[in-house]
PDB file of C-alpha atoms in Angstrom:
ATOM      1  CA  MET I   6      96.148 171.509 150.291  1.00  0.00           C
ATOM      2  CA  ARG I   7      97.021 170.112 147.211  1.00  0.00           C
ATOM      3  CA  SER I   8      96.771 172.262 144.129  1.00  0.00           C
ATOM      4  CA  SER I   9      94.330 171.371 141.228  1.00  0.00           C
ATOM      5  CA  ASN I  10      95.460 170.410 137.913  1.00  0.00           C
ATOM      6  CA  GLN I  11      93.847 173.868 136.729  1.00  0.00           C
ATOM      7  CA  THR I  12      95.413 175.855 139.049  1.00  0.00           C
ATOM      8  CA  ILE I  13      99.033 174.289 138.086  1.00  0.00           C
ATOM      9  CA  ASN I  14      98.328 174.665 134.459  1.00  0.00           C
ATOM     10  CA  GLN I  15      97.251 178.296 135.061  1.00  0.00           C
ATOM     11  CA  ARG I  16     100.566 179.174 136.807  1.00  0.00           C
ATOM     12  CA  ARG I  17     102.854 177.361 134.598  1.00  0.00           C
ATOM     13  CA  ASN I  18     101.236 179.413 131.565  1.00  0.00           C
ATOM     14  CA  ARG I  19     101.617 182.637 133.469  1.00  0.00           C
ATOM     15  CA  ILE I  20     105.429 181.411 134.003  1.00  0.00           C
ATOM     16  CA  MET I  21     105.912 181.128 130.480  1.00  0.00           C
ATOM     17  CA  GLU I  22     104.308 184.270 129.586  1.00  0.00           C
ATOM     18  CA  LEU I  23     106.793 186.174 132.315  1.00  0.00           C
ATOM     19  CA  ILE I  24     109.894 184.633 130.858  1.00  0.00           C
ATOM     20  CA  ALA I  25     108.609 185.477 127.330  1.00  0.00           C
ATOM     21  CA  GLN I  26     108.395 189.208 128.204  1.00  0.00           C
ATOM     22  CA  HIS I  27     111.792 189.207 130.576  1.00  0.00           C
ATOM     23  CA  HIS I  28     113.738 186.862 128.486  1.00  0.00           C
ATOM     24  CA  ASP I  29     115.191 185.621 131.756  1.00  0.00           C
ATOM     25  CA  ILE I  30     113.925 185.659 135.306  1.00  0.00           C
ATOM     26  CA  SER I  31     114.560 184.421 139.014  1.00  0.00           C
ATOM     27  CA  ALA I  32     112.823 181.697 140.465  1.00  0.00           C
ATOM     28  CA  ASN I  33     112.563 184.173 143.617  1.00  0.00           C
ATOM     29  CA  THR I  34     110.806 186.992 141.398  1.00  0.00           C
ATOM     30  CA  LEU I  35     108.133 184.438 140.144  1.00  0.00           C
ATOM     31  CA  SER I  36     107.508 183.142 143.672  1.00  0.00           C
ATOM     32  CA  GLU I  37     107.090 186.870 144.579  1.00  0.00           C
ATOM     33  CA  ILE I  38     104.811 187.723 141.522  1.00  0.00           C
ATOM     34  CA  LEU I  39     102.797 184.694 141.804  1.00  0.00           C
ATOM     35  CA  ASP I  40     102.725 184.245 145.670  1.00  0.00           C
ATOM     36  CA  VAL I  41     103.754 180.731 145.823  1.00  0.00           C
ATOM     37  CA  SER I  42     106.533 179.279 147.527  1.00  0.00           C
ATOM     38  CA  PRO I  43     110.140 179.011 145.620  1.00  0.00           C
ATOM     39  CA  MET I  44     109.881 175.221 145.889  1.00  0.00           C
ATOM     40  CA  THR I  45     106.832 175.103 143.854  1.00  0.00           C
ATOM     41  CA  ILE I  46     108.386 177.348 140.905  1.00  0.00           C
ATOM     42  CA  ARG I  47     111.487 175.167 141.187  1.00  0.00           C
ATOM     43  CA  ARG I  48     109.096 172.392 140.554  1.00  0.00           C
ATOM     44  CA  ASP I  49     107.232 174.183 137.642  1.00  0.00           C
ATOM     45  CA  LEU I  50     110.437 175.301 135.815  1.00  0.00           C
ATOM     46  CA  ASN I  51     111.789 171.711 135.988  1.00  0.00           C
ATOM     47  CA  PHE I  52     108.780 170.758 134.450  1.00  0.00           C
ATOM     48  CA  LEU I  53     108.796 173.256 131.700  1.00  0.00           C
ATOM     49  CA  ASN I  54     112.387 172.830 131.193  1.00  0.00           C
ATOM     50  CA  GLN I  55     111.773 169.037 130.798  1.00  0.00           C
ATOM     51  CA  LYS I  56     108.982 169.587 128.188  1.00  0.00           C
ATOM     52  CA  GLY I  57     111.395 171.851 126.202  1.00  0.00           C
ATOM     53  CA  PHE I  58     109.447 174.975 126.751  1.00  0.00           C
ATOM     54  CA  ILE I  59     112.261 177.029 128.444  1.00  0.00           C
ATOM     55  CA  ASN I  60     115.975 176.840 129.415  1.00  0.00           C
ATOM     56  CA  ARG I  61     116.528 175.947 133.218  1.00  0.00           C
ATOM     57  CA  ILE I  62     119.413 178.560 134.389  1.00  0.00           C
ATOM     58  CA  HIS I  63     120.958 178.832 137.859  1.00  0.00           C
ATOM     59  CA  GLY I  64     118.365 180.334 139.942  1.00  0.00           C
ATOM     60  CA  GLY I  65     115.775 180.718 137.458  1.00  0.00           C
ATOM     61  CA  ALA I  66     114.829 180.285 133.881  1.00  0.00           C
ATOM     62  CA  LYS I  67     115.367 182.018 130.250  1.00  0.00           C
ATOM     63  CA  GLN I  68     113.429 181.913 126.952  1.00  0.00           C
ATOM     64  CA  LYS I  69     114.652 179.028 124.773  1.00  0.00           C
ATOM     65  CA  GLU I  70     116.252 181.474 122.195  1.00  0.00           C
ATOM     66  CA  SER I  71     117.823 178.916 120.141  1.00  0.00           C
ATOM     67  CA  HIS I  72     114.741 177.188 119.171  1.00  0.00           C
ATOM     68  CA  PHE I  73     112.090 179.868 118.801  1.00  0.00           C
ATOM     69  CA  ASN I  74     112.213 183.434 117.707  1.00  0.00           C
ATOM     70  CA  ASN I  75     109.932 186.008 119.082  1.00  0.00           C
ATOM     71  CA  HIS I  76     107.110 185.040 116.867  1.00  0.00           C
ATOM     72  CA  SER I  77     107.060 181.336 116.956  1.00  0.00           C
ATOM     73  CA  TYR I  78     107.667 181.496 120.919  1.00  0.00           C
ATOM     74  CA  SER I  79     104.661 183.462 121.560  1.00  0.00           C
ATOM     75  CA  SER I  80     102.875 181.189 118.738  1.00  0.00           C
ATOM     76  CA  ARG I  81     104.025 178.494 121.135  1.00  0.00           C
ATOM     77  CA  ILE I  82     102.779 180.071 124.320  1.00  0.00           C
ATOM     78  CA  ASN I  83      99.233 180.021 122.630  1.00  0.00           C
ATOM     79  CA  ILE I  84      99.269 176.802 121.774  1.00  0.00           C
ATOM     80  CA  GLU I  85      99.998 175.884 125.393  1.00  0.00           C
ATOM     81  CA  ARG I  86      97.404 178.044 126.714  1.00  0.00           C
ATOM     82  CA  ILE I  87      94.650 176.578 124.344  1.00  0.00           C
ATOM     83  CA  ALA I  88      95.966 173.320 125.362  1.00  0.00           C
ATOM     84  CA  MET I  89      95.575 173.662 129.028  1.00  0.00           C
ATOM     85  CA  LYS I  90      92.380 175.274 128.759  1.00  0.00           C
ATOM     86  CA  ALA I  91      90.932 172.203 127.024  1.00  0.00           C
ATOM     87  CA  ALA I  92      92.351 169.744 129.406  1.00  0.00           C
ATOM     88  CA  GLU I  93      90.264 171.173 132.042  1.00  0.00           C
ATOM     89  CA  TYR I  94      87.099 169.522 130.120  1.00  0.00           C
ATOM     90  CA  ILE I  95      88.643 166.156 130.713  1.00  0.00           C
ATOM     91  CA  GLU I  96      87.235 164.099 133.333  1.00  0.00           C
ATOM     92  CA  GLU I  97      87.823 160.969 135.128  1.00  0.00           C
ATOM     93  CA  GLN I  98      86.816 157.791 133.298  1.00  0.00           C
ATOM     94  CA  SER I  99      86.067 159.372 130.249  1.00  0.00           C
ATOM     95  CA  THR I 100      86.675 158.466 126.400  1.00  0.00           C
ATOM     96  CA  ILE I 101      88.252 161.106 124.101  1.00  0.00           C
ATOM     97  CA  PHE I 102      88.815 161.213 120.670  1.00  0.00           C
ATOM     98  CA  LEU I 103      91.723 162.896 119.553  1.00  0.00           C
ATOM     99  CA  ASN I 104      92.732 163.907 115.997  1.00  0.00           C
ATOM    100  CA  SER I 105      96.304 164.287 114.455  1.00  0.00           C
ATOM    101  CA  SER I 106      96.420 167.968 115.467  1.00  0.00           C
ATOM    102  CA  SER I 107      99.560 169.027 117.378  1.00  0.00           C
ATOM    103  CA  THR I 108      97.401 171.356 119.903  1.00  0.00           C
ATOM    104  CA  ALA I 109      94.931 168.377 120.393  1.00  0.00           C
ATOM    105  CA  LEU I 110      97.868 166.036 121.132  1.00  0.00           C
ATOM    106  CA  LEU I 111      99.032 168.324 123.744  1.00  0.00           C
ATOM    107  CA  THR I 112      96.021 168.532 125.639  1.00  0.00           C
ATOM    108  CA  ILE I 113      96.257 165.422 127.219  1.00  0.00           C
ATOM    109  CA  LYS I 114      99.753 166.224 128.438  1.00  0.00           C
ATOM    110  CA  TYR I 115      98.066 168.890 130.950  1.00  0.00           C
ATOM    111  CA  ALA I 116      95.606 166.033 132.036  1.00  0.00           C
ATOM    112  CA  GLN I 117      98.137 163.601 133.404  1.00  0.00           C
ATOM    113  CA  ASP I 118      96.205 163.567 137.018  1.00  0.00           C
ATOM    114  CA  LYS I 119      92.955 161.954 135.187  1.00  0.00           C
ATOM    115  CA  ALA I 120      92.638 158.420 133.872  1.00  0.00           C
ATOM    116  CA  PHE I 121      90.982 158.282 130.763  1.00  0.00           C
ATOM    117  CA  THR I 122      90.619 156.453 127.464  1.00  0.00           C
ATOM    118  CA  VAL I 123      92.520 157.896 124.236  1.00  0.00           C
ATOM    119  CA  ILE I 124      90.929 156.935 120.645  1.00  0.00           C
ATOM    120  CA  THR I 125      93.273 158.284 118.141  1.00  0.00           C
ATOM    121  CA  ASN I 126      94.774 158.292 114.755  1.00  0.00           C
ATOM    122  CA  ASN I 127      97.600 160.169 115.597  1.00  0.00           C
ATOM    123  CA  LEU I 128     100.985 158.200 116.037  1.00  0.00           C
ATOM    124  CA  LYS I 129     102.769 160.994 118.032  1.00  0.00           C
ATOM    125  CA  ILE I 130     100.866 160.039 120.994  1.00  0.00           C
ATOM    126  CA  ASP I 131     103.267 158.393 123.718  1.00  0.00           C
ATOM    127  CA  SER I 132     102.399 156.617 126.689  1.00  0.00           C
ATOM    128  CA  ASP I 133     104.428 159.034 128.792  1.00  0.00           C
ATOM    129  CA  PHE I 134     101.854 161.557 127.996  1.00  0.00           C
ATOM    130  CA  ILE I 135      99.132 160.442 130.194  1.00  0.00           C
ATOM    131  CA  ASN I 136      98.429 158.660 133.500  1.00  0.00           C
ATOM    132  CA  PRO I 137      99.640 154.961 133.701  1.00  0.00           C
ATOM    133  CA  LYS I 138      96.119 154.293 134.517  1.00  0.00           C
ATOM    134  CA  SER I 139      95.031 155.480 131.134  1.00  0.00           C
ATOM    135  CA  ASN I 140      94.335 153.695 127.787  1.00  0.00           C
ATOM    136  CA  ILE I 141      95.471 154.412 124.450  1.00  0.00           C
ATOM    137  CA  ILE I 142      93.488 153.057 121.381  1.00  0.00           C
ATOM    138  CA  LEU I 143      95.055 153.444 117.983  1.00  0.00           C
ATOM    139  CA  THR I 144      92.650 153.417 115.219  1.00  0.00           C
ATOM    140  CA  GLY I 145      94.685 151.580 112.809  1.00  0.00           C
ATOM    141  CA  GLY I 146      94.947 152.485 109.064  1.00  0.00           C
ATOM    142  CA  GLU I 147      97.103 153.768 106.465  1.00  0.00           C
ATOM    143  CA  ILE I 148     100.065 155.891 107.591  1.00  0.00           C
ATOM    144  CA  ARG I 149      99.965 159.377 106.143  1.00  0.00           C
ATOM    145  CA  HIS I 150     103.424 161.178 106.150  1.00  0.00           C
ATOM    146  CA  PRO I 151     104.646 163.917 107.191  1.00  0.00           C
ATOM    147  CA  MET I 152     101.588 163.982 109.793  1.00  0.00           C
ATOM    148  CA  ASN I 153     102.296 160.372 111.150  1.00  0.00           C
ATOM    149  CA  ALA I 154      98.330 160.277 111.030  1.00  0.00           C
ATOM    150  CA  LEU I 155      96.210 157.151 110.596  1.00  0.00           C
ATOM    151  CA  VAL I 156      93.640 157.379 107.762  1.00  0.00           C
ATOM    152  CA  GLY I 157      91.689 155.211 105.344  1.00  0.00           C
ATOM    153  CA  ASP I 158      89.080 152.618 105.275  1.00  0.00           C
ATOM    154  CA  ILE I 159      90.591 150.851 108.619  1.00  0.00           C
ATOM    155  CA  ALA I 160      90.594 153.875 110.588  1.00  0.00           C
ATOM    156  CA  ASN I 161      87.113 155.052 109.542  1.00  0.00           C
ATOM    157  CA  ASN I 162      85.870 151.453 110.299  1.00  0.00           C
ATOM    158  CA  THR I 163      87.194 151.399 113.677  1.00  0.00           C
ATOM    159  CA  LEU I 164      85.578 154.906 114.499  1.00  0.00           C
ATOM    160  CA  ASN I 165      82.404 153.740 113.154  1.00  0.00           C
ATOM    161  CA  THR I 166      82.071 151.510 115.971  1.00  0.00           C
ATOM    162  CA  ILE I 167      82.962 153.753 118.894  1.00  0.00           C
ATOM    163  CA  SER I 168      81.542 156.485 120.910  1.00  0.00           C
ATOM    164  CA  ALA I 169      83.143 158.632 122.903  1.00  0.00           C
ATOM    165  CA  ASN I 170      82.415 161.534 125.542  1.00  0.00           C
ATOM    166  CA  TYR I 171      84.348 164.160 124.148  1.00  0.00           C
ATOM    167  CA  ALA I 172      86.504 164.947 120.964  1.00  0.00           C
ATOM    168  CA  ILE I 173      89.192 167.383 120.942  1.00  0.00           C
ATOM    169  CA  ILE I 174      89.882 168.540 117.181  1.00  0.00           C
ATOM    170  CA  GLY I 175      92.363 170.883 115.641  1.00  0.00           C
ATOM    171  CA  CYS I 176      91.902 171.913 112.398  1.00  0.00           C
ATOM    172  CA  SER I 177      93.396 173.735 109.170  1.00  0.00           C
ATOM    173  CA  GLY I 178      90.589 176.155 109.197  1.00  0.00           C
ATOM    174  CA  ILE I 179      87.222 177.116 110.891  1.00  0.00           C
ATOM    175  CA  SER I 180      84.446 179.389 109.857  1.00  0.00           C
ATOM    176  CA  THR I 181      80.548 179.771 110.729  1.00  0.00           C
ATOM    177  CA  GLU I 182      80.168 179.637 106.604  1.00  0.00           C
ATOM    178  CA  LYS I 183      82.056 176.134 106.355  1.00  0.00           C
ATOM    179  CA  GLY I 184      82.372 174.758 109.886  1.00  0.00           C
ATOM    180  CA  ILE I 185      85.906 172.674 110.418  1.00  0.00           C
ATOM    181  CA  THR I 186      88.004 172.322 107.399  1.00  0.00           C
ATOM    182  CA  THR I 187      91.373 170.649 106.523  1.00  0.00           C
ATOM    183  CA  ASN I 188      93.950 170.457 103.820  1.00  0.00           C
ATOM    184  CA  ASN I 189      93.673 166.562 103.258  1.00  0.00           C
ATOM    185  CA  ILE I 190      90.474 164.733 102.284  1.00  0.00           C
ATOM    186  CA  HIS I 191      91.544 161.385 104.058  1.00  0.00           C
ATOM    187  CA  GLU I 192      91.946 163.130 107.624  1.00  0.00           C
ATOM    188  CA  ALA I 193      88.742 165.144 106.782  1.00  0.00           C
ATOM    189  CA  LYS I 194      86.992 161.800 106.698  1.00  0.00           C
ATOM    190  CA  VAL I 195      88.381 160.436 109.771  1.00  0.00           C
ATOM    191  CA  ASN I 196      87.634 163.596 111.505  1.00  0.00           C
ATOM    192  CA  GLN I 197      84.199 163.409 110.519  1.00  0.00           C
ATOM    193  CA  GLN I 198      83.763 160.049 112.181  1.00  0.00           C
ATOM    194  CA  MET I 199      85.042 161.260 115.381  1.00  0.00           C
ATOM    195  CA  VAL I 200      83.013 164.361 115.338  1.00  0.00           C
ATOM    196  CA  SER I 201      79.774 162.217 114.570  1.00  0.00           C
ATOM    197  CA  HIS I 202      80.162 159.648 117.176  1.00  0.00           C
ATOM    198  CA  THR I 203      80.775 161.750 120.232  1.00  0.00           C
ATOM    199  CA  ASN I 204      78.215 162.234 122.928  1.00  0.00           C
ATOM    200  CA  ASP I 205      78.821 164.957 124.975  1.00  0.00           C
ATOM    201  CA  LEU I 206      81.413 167.873 123.684  1.00  0.00           C
ATOM    202  CA  VAL I 207      82.971 168.659 120.490  1.00  0.00           C
ATOM    203  CA  ILE I 208      85.838 170.803 121.479  1.00  0.00           C
ATOM    204  CA  VAL I 209      87.919 172.525 118.796  1.00  0.00           C
ATOM    205  CA  VAL I 210      91.058 174.029 119.521  1.00  0.00           C
ATOM    206  CA  ALA I 211      92.470 176.498 116.908  1.00  0.00           C
ATOM    207  CA  GLY I 212      95.192 179.194 116.979  1.00  0.00           C
ATOM    208  CA  HIS I 213      93.990 182.794 115.670  1.00  0.00           C
ATOM    209  CA  GLU I 214      95.238 182.495 112.293  1.00  0.00           C
ATOM    210  CA  LYS I 215      92.809 179.558 111.363  1.00  0.00           C
ATOM    211  CA  ILE I 216      89.551 181.497 112.763  1.00  0.00           C
ATOM    212  CA  GLY I 217      87.643 182.651 110.046  1.00  0.00           C
ATOM    213  CA  ASN I 218      89.664 180.671 107.279  1.00  0.00           C
ATOM    214  CA  ASP I 219      88.791 177.927 105.061  1.00  0.00           C
ATOM    215  CA  THR I 220      90.522 175.079 103.515  1.00  0.00           C
ATOM    216  CA  ASN I 221      89.724 172.432 101.052  1.00  0.00           C
ATOM    217  CA  PHE I 222      87.644 169.833 102.939  1.00  0.00           C
ATOM    218  CA  ILE I 223      84.727 170.168 105.096  1.00  0.00           C
ATOM    219  CA  VAL I 224      84.752 168.224 108.169  1.00  0.00           C
ATOM    220  CA  CYS I 225      81.247 169.249 109.599  1.00  0.00           C
ATOM    221  CA  ASP I 226      79.495 172.491 109.632  1.00  0.00           C
ATOM    222  CA  ILE I 227      79.565 174.760 112.753  1.00  0.00           C
ATOM    223  CA  SER I 228      76.203 173.059 114.215  1.00  0.00           C
ATOM    224  CA  PHE I 229      78.534 170.074 115.231  1.00  0.00           C
ATOM    225  CA  ILE I 230      80.779 172.301 117.515  1.00  0.00           C
ATOM    226  CA  ASP I 231      79.969 172.842 121.240  1.00  0.00           C
ATOM    227  CA  ILE I 232      83.078 174.738 122.071  1.00  0.00           C
ATOM    228  CA  LEU I 233      86.271 176.854 120.503  1.00  0.00           C
ATOM    229  CA  ILE I 234      88.897 177.455 122.202  1.00  0.00           C
ATOM    230  CA  THR I 235      91.385 180.162 120.760  1.00  0.00           C
ATOM    231  CA  ASP I 236      93.902 182.778 121.365  1.00  0.00           C
ATOM    232  CA  THR I 237      93.617 186.639 122.231  1.00  0.00           C
ATOM    233  CA  HIS I 238      94.474 187.251 118.532  1.00  0.00           C
ATOM    234  CA  ALA I 239      91.562 185.816 117.130  1.00  0.00           C
ATOM    235  CA  ASN I 240      89.638 188.529 114.878  1.00  0.00           C
ATOM    236  CA  PRO I 241      86.813 189.719 117.257  1.00  0.00           C
ATOM    237  CA  GLU I 242      84.485 190.003 114.411  1.00  0.00           C
ATOM    238  CA  GLU I 243      84.708 186.332 113.482  1.00  0.00           C
ATOM    239  CA  ILE I 244      84.372 185.515 117.070  1.00  0.00           C
ATOM    240  CA  ASP I 245      80.906 187.201 117.199  1.00  0.00           C
ATOM    241  CA  LYS I 246      80.214 185.325 114.350  1.00  0.00           C
ATOM    242  CA  PHE I 247      80.732 181.743 116.456  1.00  0.00           C
ATOM    243  CA  LYS I 248      78.791 183.132 119.190  1.00  0.00           C
ATOM    244  CA  ASP I 249      75.704 184.169 117.436  1.00  0.00           C
ATOM    245  CA  ALA I 250      75.802 180.713 115.700  1.00  0.00           C
ATOM    246  CA  GLY I 251      75.790 179.187 119.300  1.00  0.00           C
ATOM    247  CA  VAL I 252      79.280 178.134 119.875  1.00  0.00           C
ATOM    248  CA  LYS I 253      80.625 178.467 123.276  1.00  0.00           C
ATOM    249  CA  VAL I 254      83.943 180.506 122.608  1.00  0.00           C
ATOM    250  CA  ILE I 255      86.710 180.878 125.131  1.00  0.00           C
ATOM    251  CA  ILE I 256      89.781 183.146 124.374  1.00  0.00           C
ATOM    252  CA  VAL I 257      92.946 182.407 126.259  1.00  0.00           C
TER     253      VAL I 257
END
């Protein structure tokens, strides 16, 4: 039986964890640990190598030391896990707002088995990220460097005429006191439009370092947020605050 996208993502996430722990590991060892065929492992390793997350070596794979030190590699794994989990909420033929966050952008890479419409101000998006049957709509607007984000009146006016099923939003900070915050006022306004025109779920993807921290410009208060996805290093006291406020918190 063909594996679901969720199962594949979870397995690939586990593979990256094992590579980070062992620095290098054979395909046969991964096959035994994860109880899948060597062919499946080779396919997963080739995928992760192609995406730049690992280095493929003869008979297995190793940690990509040339690009990541231990801390940044761990952070990258956290981002991957958050994105994989967010991708599980994307449904076939749905419409999704995606902001300029790199974690939000990564989410749609893990939903390539589904066809959907993405509306985004993120110029880093690429048609290779998604199913060929999916659609990408750019908001238009002024380009903000270095984020390669579209902002301004044109972007805001476009979003004001559209509704989406889901919004996947990254942020500079998030707390129960101020809600979602960002460092740039122009991006805050674009994000406000996305959140306020979402019909079903507003999903925030944020690493632990952003939990309980605030930055300069408020996007929305906590009442607009349905789901917060973060990693295991998030402050437990802050997590409890979000739960008490009625936000569904998923820790990966």
